[in-house]
mmCIF file of C-alpha atoms in Angstrom:
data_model
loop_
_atom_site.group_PDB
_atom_site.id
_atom_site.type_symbol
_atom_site.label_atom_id
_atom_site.label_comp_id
_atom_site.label_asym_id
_atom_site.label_seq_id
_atom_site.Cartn_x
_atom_site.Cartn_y
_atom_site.Cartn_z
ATOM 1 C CA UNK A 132 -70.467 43.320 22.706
ATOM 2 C CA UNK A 133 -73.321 45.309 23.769
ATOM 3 C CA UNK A 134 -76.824 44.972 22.393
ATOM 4 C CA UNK A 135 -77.270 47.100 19.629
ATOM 5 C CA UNK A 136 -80.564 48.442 20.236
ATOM 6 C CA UNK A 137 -79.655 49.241 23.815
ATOM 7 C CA UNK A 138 -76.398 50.972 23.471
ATOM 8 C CA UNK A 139 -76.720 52.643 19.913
ATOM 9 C CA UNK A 140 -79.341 54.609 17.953
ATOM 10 C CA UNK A 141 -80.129 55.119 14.917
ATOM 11 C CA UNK A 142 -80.096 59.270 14.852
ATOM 12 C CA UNK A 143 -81.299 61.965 12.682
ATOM 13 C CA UNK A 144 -79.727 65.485 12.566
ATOM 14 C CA UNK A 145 -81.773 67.702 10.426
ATOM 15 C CA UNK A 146 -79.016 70.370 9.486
ATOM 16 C CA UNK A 147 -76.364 68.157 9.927
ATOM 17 C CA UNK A 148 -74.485 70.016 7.259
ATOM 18 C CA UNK A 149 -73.798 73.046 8.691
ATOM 19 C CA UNK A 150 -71.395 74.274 10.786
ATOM 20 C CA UNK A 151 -72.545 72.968 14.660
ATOM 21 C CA UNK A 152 -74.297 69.874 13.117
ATOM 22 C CA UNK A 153 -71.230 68.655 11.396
ATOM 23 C CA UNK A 154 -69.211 68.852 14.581
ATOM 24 C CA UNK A 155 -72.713 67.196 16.416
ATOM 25 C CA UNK A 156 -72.751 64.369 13.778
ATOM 26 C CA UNK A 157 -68.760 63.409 14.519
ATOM 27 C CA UNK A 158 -69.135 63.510 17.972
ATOM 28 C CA UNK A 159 -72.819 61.144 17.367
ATOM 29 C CA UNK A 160 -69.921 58.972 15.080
ATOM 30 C CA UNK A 161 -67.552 58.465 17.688
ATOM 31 C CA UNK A 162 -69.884 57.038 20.344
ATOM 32 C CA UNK A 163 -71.127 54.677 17.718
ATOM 33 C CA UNK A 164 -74.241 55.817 16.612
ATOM 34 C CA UNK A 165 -75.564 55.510 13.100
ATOM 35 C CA UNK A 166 -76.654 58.918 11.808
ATOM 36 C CA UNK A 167 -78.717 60.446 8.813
ATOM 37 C CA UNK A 168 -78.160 63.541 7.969
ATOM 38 C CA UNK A 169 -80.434 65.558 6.226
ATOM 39 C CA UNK A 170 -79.645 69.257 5.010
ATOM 40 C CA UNK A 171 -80.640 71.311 2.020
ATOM 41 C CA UNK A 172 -77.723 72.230 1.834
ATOM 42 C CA UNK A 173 -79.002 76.388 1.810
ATOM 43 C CA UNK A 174 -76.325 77.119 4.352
ATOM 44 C CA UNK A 175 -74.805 74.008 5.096
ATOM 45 C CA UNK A 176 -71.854 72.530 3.227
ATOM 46 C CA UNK A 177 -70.519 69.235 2.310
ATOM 47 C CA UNK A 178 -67.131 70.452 2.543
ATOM 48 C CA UNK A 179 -68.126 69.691 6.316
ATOM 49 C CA UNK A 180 -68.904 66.170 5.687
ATOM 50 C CA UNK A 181 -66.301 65.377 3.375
ATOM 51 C CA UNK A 182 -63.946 63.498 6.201
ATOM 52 C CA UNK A 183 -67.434 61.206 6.981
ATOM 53 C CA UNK A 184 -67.902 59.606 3.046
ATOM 54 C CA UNK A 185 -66.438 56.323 3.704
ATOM 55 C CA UNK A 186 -67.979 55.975 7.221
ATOM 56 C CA UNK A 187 -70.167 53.024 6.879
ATOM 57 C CA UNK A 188 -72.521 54.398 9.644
ATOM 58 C CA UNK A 189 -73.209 57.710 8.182
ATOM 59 C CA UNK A 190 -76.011 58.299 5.305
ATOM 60 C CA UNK A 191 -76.387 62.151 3.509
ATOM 61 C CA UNK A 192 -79.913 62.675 2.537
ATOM 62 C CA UNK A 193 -80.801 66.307 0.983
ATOM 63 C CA UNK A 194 -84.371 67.018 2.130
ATOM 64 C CA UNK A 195 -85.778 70.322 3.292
ATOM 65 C CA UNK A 196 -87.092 69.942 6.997
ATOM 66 C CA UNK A 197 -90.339 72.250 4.997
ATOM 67 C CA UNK A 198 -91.297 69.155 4.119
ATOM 68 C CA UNK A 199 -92.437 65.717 5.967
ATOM 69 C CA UNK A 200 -89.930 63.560 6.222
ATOM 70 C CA UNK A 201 -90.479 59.757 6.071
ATOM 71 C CA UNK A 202 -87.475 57.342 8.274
ATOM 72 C CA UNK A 203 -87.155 55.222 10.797
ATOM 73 C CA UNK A 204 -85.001 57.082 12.986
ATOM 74 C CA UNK A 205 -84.489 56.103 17.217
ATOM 75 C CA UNK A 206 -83.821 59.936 18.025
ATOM 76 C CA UNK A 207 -83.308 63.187 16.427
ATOM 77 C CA UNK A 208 -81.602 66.474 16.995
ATOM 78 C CA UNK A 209 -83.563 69.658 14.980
ATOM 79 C CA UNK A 210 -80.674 72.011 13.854
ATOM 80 C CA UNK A 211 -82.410 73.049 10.518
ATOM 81 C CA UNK A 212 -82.448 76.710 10.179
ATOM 82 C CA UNK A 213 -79.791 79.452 8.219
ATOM 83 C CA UNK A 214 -78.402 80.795 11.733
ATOM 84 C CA UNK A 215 -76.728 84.334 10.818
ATOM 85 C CA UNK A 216 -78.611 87.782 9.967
ATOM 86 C CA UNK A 217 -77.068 87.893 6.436
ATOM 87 C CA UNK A 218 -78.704 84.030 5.747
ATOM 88 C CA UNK A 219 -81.682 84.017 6.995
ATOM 89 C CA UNK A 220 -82.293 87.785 6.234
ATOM 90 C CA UNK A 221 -81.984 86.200 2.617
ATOM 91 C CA UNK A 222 -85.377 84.923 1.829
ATOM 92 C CA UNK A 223 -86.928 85.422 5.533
ATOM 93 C CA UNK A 224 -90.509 83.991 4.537
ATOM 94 C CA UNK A 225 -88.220 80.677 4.043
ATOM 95 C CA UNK A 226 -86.380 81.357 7.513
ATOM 96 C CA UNK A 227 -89.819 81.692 9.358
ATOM 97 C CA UNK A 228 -91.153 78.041 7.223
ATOM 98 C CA UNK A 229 -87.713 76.347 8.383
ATOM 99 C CA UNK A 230 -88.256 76.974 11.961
ATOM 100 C CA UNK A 231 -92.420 76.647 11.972
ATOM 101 C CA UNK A 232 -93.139 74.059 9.589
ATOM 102 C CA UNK A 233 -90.026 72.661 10.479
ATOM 103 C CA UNK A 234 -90.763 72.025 13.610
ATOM 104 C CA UNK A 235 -93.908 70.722 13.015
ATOM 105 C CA UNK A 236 -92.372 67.972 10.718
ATOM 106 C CA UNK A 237 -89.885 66.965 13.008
ATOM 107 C CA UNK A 238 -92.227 66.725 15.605
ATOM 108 C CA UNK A 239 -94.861 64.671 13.904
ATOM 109 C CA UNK A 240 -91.867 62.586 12.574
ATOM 110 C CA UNK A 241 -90.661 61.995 16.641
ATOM 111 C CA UNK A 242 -94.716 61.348 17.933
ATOM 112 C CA UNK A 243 -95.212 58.748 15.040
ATOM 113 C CA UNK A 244 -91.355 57.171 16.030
ATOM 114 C CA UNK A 245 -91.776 57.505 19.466
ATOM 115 C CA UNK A 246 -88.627 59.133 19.841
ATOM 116 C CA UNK A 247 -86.806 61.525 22.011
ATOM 117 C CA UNK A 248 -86.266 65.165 19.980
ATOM 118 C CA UNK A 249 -84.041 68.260 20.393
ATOM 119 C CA UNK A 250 -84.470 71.050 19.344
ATOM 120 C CA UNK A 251 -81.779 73.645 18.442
ATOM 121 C CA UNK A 252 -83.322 76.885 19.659
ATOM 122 C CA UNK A 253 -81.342 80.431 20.026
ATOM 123 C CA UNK A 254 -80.488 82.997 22.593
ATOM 124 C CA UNK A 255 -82.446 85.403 20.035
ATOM 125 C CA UNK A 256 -85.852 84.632 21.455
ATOM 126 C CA UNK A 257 -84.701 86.935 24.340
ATOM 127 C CA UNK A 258 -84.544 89.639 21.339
ATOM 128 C CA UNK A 259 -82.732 92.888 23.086
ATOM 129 C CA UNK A 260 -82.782 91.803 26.725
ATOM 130 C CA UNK A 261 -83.661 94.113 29.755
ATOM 131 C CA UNK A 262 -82.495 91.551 31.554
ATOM 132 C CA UNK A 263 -78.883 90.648 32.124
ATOM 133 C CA UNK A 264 -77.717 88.359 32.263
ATOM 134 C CA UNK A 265 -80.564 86.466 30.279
ATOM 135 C CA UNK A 266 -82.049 83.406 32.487
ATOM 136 C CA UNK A 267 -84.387 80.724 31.289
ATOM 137 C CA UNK A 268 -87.259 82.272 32.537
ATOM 138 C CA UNK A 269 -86.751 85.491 31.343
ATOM 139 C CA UNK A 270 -89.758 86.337 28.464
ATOM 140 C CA UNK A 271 -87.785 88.151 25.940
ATOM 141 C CA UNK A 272 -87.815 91.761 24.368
ATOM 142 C CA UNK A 273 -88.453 90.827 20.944
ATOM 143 C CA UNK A 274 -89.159 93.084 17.917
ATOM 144 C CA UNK A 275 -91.746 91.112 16.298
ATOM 145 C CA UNK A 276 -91.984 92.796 13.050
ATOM 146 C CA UNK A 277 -88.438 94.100 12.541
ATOM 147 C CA UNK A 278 -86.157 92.610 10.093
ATOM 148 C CA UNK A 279 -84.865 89.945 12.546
ATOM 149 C CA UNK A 280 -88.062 88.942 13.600
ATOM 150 C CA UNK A 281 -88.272 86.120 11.232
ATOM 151 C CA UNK A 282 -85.673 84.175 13.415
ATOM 152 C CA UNK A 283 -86.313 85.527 16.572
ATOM 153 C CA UNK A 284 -89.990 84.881 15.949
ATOM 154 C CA UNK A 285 -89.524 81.645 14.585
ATOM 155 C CA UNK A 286 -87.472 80.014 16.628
ATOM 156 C CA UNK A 287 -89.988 81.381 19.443
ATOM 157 C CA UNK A 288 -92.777 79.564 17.879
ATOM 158 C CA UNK A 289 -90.682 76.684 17.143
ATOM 159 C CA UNK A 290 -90.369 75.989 21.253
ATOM 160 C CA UNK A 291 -93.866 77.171 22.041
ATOM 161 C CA UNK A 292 -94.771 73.924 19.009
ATOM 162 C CA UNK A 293 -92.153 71.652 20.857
ATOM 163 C CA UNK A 294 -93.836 72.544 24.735
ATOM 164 C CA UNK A 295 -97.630 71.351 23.544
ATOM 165 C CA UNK A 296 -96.579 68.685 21.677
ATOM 166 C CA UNK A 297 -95.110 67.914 25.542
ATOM 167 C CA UNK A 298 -97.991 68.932 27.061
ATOM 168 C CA UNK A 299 -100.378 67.399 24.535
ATOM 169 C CA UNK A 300 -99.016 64.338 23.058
ATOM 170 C CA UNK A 301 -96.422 63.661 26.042
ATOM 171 C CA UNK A 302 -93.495 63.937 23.653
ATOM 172 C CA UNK A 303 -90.130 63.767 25.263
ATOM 173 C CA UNK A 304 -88.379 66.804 24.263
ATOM 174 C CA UNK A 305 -85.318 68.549 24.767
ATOM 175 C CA UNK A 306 -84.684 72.472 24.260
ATOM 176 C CA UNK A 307 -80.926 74.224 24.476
ATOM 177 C CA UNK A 308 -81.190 77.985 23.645
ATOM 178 C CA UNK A 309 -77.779 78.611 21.987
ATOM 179 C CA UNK A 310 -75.815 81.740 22.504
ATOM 180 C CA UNK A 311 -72.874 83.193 20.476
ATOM 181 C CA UNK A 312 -70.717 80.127 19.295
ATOM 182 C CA UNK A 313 -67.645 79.663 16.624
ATOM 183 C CA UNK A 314 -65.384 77.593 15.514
ATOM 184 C CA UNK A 315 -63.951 75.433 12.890
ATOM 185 C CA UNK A 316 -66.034 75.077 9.865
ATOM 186 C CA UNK A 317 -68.250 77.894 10.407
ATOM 187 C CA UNK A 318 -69.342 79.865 6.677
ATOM 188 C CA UNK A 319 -66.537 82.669 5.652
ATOM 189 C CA UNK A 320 -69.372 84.455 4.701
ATOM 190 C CA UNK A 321 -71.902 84.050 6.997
ATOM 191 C CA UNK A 322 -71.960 87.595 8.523
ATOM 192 C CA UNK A 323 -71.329 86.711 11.807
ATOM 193 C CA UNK A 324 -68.705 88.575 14.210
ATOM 194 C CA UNK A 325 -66.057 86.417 14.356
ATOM 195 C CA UNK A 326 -65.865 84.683 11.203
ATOM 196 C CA UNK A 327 -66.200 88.456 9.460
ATOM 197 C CA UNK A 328 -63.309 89.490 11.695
ATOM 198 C CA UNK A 329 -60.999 86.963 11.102
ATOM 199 C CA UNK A 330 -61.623 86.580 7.309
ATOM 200 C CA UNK A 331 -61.001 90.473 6.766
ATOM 201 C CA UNK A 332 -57.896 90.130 9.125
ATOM 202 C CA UNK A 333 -56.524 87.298 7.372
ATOM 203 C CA UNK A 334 -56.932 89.143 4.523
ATOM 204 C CA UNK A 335 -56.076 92.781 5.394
ATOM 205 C CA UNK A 336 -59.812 94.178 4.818
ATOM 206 C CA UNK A 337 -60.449 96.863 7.330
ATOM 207 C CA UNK A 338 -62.073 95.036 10.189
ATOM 208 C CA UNK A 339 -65.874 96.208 10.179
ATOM 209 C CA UNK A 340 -67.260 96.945 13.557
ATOM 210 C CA UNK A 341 -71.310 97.773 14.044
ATOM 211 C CA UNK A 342 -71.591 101.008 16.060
ATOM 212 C CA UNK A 343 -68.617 101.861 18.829
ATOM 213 C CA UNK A 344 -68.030 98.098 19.199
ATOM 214 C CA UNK A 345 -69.247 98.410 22.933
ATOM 215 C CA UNK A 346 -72.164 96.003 22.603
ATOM 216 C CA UNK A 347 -71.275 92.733 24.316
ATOM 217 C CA UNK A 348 -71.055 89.062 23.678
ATOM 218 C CA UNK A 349 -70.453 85.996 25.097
ATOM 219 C CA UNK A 350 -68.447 83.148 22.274
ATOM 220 C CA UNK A 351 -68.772 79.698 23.104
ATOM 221 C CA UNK A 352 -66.212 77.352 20.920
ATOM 222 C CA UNK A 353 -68.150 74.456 19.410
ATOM 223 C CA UNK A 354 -66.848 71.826 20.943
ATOM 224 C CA UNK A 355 -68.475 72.826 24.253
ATOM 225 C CA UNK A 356 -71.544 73.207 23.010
ATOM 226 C CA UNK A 357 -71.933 69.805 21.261
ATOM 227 C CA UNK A 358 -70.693 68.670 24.315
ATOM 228 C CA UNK A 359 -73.754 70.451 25.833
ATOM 229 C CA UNK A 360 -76.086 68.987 23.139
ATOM 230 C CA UNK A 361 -74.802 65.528 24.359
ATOM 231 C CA UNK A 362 -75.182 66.034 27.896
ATOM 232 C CA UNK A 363 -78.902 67.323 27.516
ATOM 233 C CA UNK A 364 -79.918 64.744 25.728
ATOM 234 C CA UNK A 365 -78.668 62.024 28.222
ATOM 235 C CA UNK A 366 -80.935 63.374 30.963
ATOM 236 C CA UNK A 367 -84.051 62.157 32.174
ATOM 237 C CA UNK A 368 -87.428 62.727 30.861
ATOM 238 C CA UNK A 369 -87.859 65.341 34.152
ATOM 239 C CA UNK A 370 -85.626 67.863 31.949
ATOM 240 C CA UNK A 371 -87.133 69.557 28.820
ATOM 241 C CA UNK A 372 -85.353 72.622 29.406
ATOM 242 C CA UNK A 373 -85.653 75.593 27.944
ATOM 243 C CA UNK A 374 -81.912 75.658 29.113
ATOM 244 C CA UNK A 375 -79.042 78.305 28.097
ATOM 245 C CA UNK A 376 -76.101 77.166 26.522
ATOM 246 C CA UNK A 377 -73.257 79.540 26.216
ATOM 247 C CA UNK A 378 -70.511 80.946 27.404
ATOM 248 C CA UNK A 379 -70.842 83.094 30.702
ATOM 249 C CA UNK A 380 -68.001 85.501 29.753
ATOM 250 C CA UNK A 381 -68.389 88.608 28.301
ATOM 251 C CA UNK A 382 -66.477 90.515 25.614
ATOM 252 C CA UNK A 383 -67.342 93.408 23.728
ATOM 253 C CA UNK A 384 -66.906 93.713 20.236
ATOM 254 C CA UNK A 385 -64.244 95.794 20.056
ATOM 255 C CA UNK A 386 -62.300 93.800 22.675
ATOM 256 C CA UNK A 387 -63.142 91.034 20.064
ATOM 257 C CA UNK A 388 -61.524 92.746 17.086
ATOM 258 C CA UNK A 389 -58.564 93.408 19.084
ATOM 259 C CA UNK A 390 -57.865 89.736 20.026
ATOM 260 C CA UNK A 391 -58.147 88.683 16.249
ATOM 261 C CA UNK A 392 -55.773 91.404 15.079
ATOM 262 C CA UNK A 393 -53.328 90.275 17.842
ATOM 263 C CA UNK A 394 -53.840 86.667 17.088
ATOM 264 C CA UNK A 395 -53.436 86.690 13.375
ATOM 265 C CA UNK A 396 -50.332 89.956 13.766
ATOM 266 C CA UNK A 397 -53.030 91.782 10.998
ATOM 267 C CA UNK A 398 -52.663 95.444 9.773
ATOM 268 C CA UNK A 399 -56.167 95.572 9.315
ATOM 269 C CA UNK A 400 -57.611 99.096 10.239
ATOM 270 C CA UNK A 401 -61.038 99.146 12.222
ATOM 271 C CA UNK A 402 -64.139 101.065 10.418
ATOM 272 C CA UNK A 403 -67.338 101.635 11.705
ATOM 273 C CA UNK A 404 -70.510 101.541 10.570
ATOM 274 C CA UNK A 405 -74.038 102.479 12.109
ATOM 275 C CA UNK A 406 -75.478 99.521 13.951
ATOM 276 C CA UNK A 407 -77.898 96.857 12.219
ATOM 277 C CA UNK A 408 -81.664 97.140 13.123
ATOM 278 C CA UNK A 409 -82.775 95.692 16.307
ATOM 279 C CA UNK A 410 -79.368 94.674 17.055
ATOM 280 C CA UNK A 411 -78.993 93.272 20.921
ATOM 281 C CA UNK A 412 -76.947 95.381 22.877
ATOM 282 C CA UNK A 413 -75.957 92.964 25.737
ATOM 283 C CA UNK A 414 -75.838 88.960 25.129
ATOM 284 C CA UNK A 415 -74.727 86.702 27.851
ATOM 285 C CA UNK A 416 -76.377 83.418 29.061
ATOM 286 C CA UNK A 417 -77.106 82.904 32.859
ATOM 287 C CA UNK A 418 -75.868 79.097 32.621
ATOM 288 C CA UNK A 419 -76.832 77.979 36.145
ATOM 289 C CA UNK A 420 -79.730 75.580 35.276
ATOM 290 C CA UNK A 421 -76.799 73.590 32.729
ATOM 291 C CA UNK A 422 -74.425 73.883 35.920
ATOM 292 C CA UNK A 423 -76.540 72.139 38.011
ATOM 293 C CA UNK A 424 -78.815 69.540 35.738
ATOM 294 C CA UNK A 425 -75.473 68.841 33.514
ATOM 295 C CA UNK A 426 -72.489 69.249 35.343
ATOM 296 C CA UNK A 427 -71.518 71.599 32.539
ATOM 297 C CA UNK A 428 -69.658 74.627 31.456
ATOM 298 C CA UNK A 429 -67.229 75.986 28.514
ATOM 299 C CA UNK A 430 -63.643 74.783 28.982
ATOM 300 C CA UNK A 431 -62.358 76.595 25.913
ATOM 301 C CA UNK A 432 -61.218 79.654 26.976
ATOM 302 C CA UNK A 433 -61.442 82.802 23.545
ATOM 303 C CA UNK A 434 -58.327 83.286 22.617
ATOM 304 C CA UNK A 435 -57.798 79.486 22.681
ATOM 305 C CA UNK A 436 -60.643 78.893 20.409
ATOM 306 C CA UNK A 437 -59.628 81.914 18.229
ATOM 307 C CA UNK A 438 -56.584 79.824 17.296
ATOM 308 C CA UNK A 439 -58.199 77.199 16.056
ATOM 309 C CA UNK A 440 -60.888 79.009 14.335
ATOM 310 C CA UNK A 441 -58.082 81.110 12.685
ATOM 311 C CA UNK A 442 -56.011 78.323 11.805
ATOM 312 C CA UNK A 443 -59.137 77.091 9.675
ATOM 313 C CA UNK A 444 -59.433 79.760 7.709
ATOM 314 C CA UNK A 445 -55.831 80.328 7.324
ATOM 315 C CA UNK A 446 -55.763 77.013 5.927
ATOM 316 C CA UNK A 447 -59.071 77.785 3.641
ATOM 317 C CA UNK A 448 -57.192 80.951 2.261
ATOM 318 C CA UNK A 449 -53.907 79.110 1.314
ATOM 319 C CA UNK A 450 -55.958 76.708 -0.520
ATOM 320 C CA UNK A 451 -57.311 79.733 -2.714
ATOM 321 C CA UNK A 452 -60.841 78.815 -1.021
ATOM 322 C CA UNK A 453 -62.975 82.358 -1.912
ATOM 323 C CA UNK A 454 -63.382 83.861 1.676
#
């Protein structure tokens, strides 16, 4: 039997709760780890944690990352912060605290602990790129005032926080920018593309598509991102990132819609509507720097991953769940 301290942490997941950090926290579960999760629960569910309540190595703890947080924790991974346009459009004073003082919380909570921390960070700090694909060192065409600015420009701040507590305090840090990603357990009514298509398929709601549907995107299934996560956070203290993880393949949003129509044999007719404010025309991650420092790339192919994802909410609608 290995040595506890040496084989298995003790591991926070602010966000845990919501859609990525639930699958995060199982995968955390199955390599032994103990793991606290704490989530306000704004966007997050416990309908994702349900399957965990008899685990005796997993603890629920509501607590707003706004706030300092007070445990004794080996490592932690930072997902805390409503992740679609309609959520953190919401109340986006709140979405701009979550990722800011957030940060800062998590961060003072790591130097006190001495702890390695991750940060979940987004492929919206590159805001609508004029550069494609988007690579690490790529600065970003961000609106900084629009209506999406208080993710884009929180989540910005939230890495330039996590790089000089680096470069000031020597903090071992680790930053993944995430693109596009789906899957199982994600919000039916989060606003994002592929849970709003399936949903209104499943349903036979005209499918909704943002301008011509020409604007790309590149959908990662969960499980390879967590997978990701994991891998980043094994490395040495040499990697800090910032470092893409996504899928590399490109689909535009029409192509989309007509993958979900196929896949769930809907009579859903498409509408469209005039495209959202600063909305990014092109998305699609330039994963080389994962390739080489990880040995890592998406296995899940779409339409694969649409099948599960469907299957999820199939099974949500047949147990009168209100998508």
């Amino acid at each position: 039997m290995p040595n506890y301290k040496s084989a298995y942490k003790r591991i926070l997941v602010s966000g845990g709760a919501g859609f990525i950090g639930s699958h995060l926290i199982d995968r955390l579960l199955e390599q032994g780890h103990e793991v606290l999760c704490a989530d306000n629960l704004f966007t997050g569910s416990k309908r994702n944690l349900d399957h965990l309540h008899d685990n005796p190595r997993f603890e629920f703890m509501r607590h707003d990352v706004t706030f300092p947080l007070y445990v004794e924790i080996d490592e932690i991974y930072n997902l805390a912060c409503p992740a679609s346009p309609v959520h953190y459009q919401h109340d986006p004073v709140q979405t701009t605290k979550t990722s800011v003082s957030g940060a800062i919380n998590m961060l003072g909570l790591a130097k006190r602990m001495k702890c390695r921390i991750f940060q979940a960070s987004t492929s919206e700090v590159y805001g609508d790129p004029t550069m494609h694909p988007q690579k690490e060192d790529y600065w970003g065409n961000v609106n900084p005032i629009g209506t999406r600015s208080c993710y884009d420009e929180g989540k910005r701040c939230a890495e330039t926080l996590f790089f000089d507590y680096h470069r000031q305090h020597g903090l071992d840090i680790k930053v993944a920018r995430i693109f596009n990603t789906y899957g199982t357990r994600m919000h039916p009514a989060d606003g994002r593309v592929v849970s709003n298509f399936i949903v209104q398929a499943l349903k036979g709601d005209p499918i909704t598509i943002y301008g011509e549907g020409q604007q790309t995107r590149s959908f990662c299934y969960v499980d390879d991102l967590v997978e990701g996560f994991i891998r980043l956070m094994a490395t040495g203290t040499d990697i800090t990132g910032p470092m893409n993880l996504g899928n590399p393949v490109e689909f535009s949003i029409r192509e989309l819609a007509d993958h979900v129509l196929d896949l769930t044999n809907s009579s859903s007719k498409l509408v469209f509507e005039p495209l959202p404010d600063d909305d990014p025309q092109q998305r699609k991650p330039d994963i080389s720097f994962a390739k080489d420092a990880l040995d890592w790339e998406p296995q899940v192919q779409l339409r694969e991953g649409l099948v599960k994802t469907i299957g999820y909410f199939d099974h949500l609608l047949r147990q009168n769940y209100a998508l």
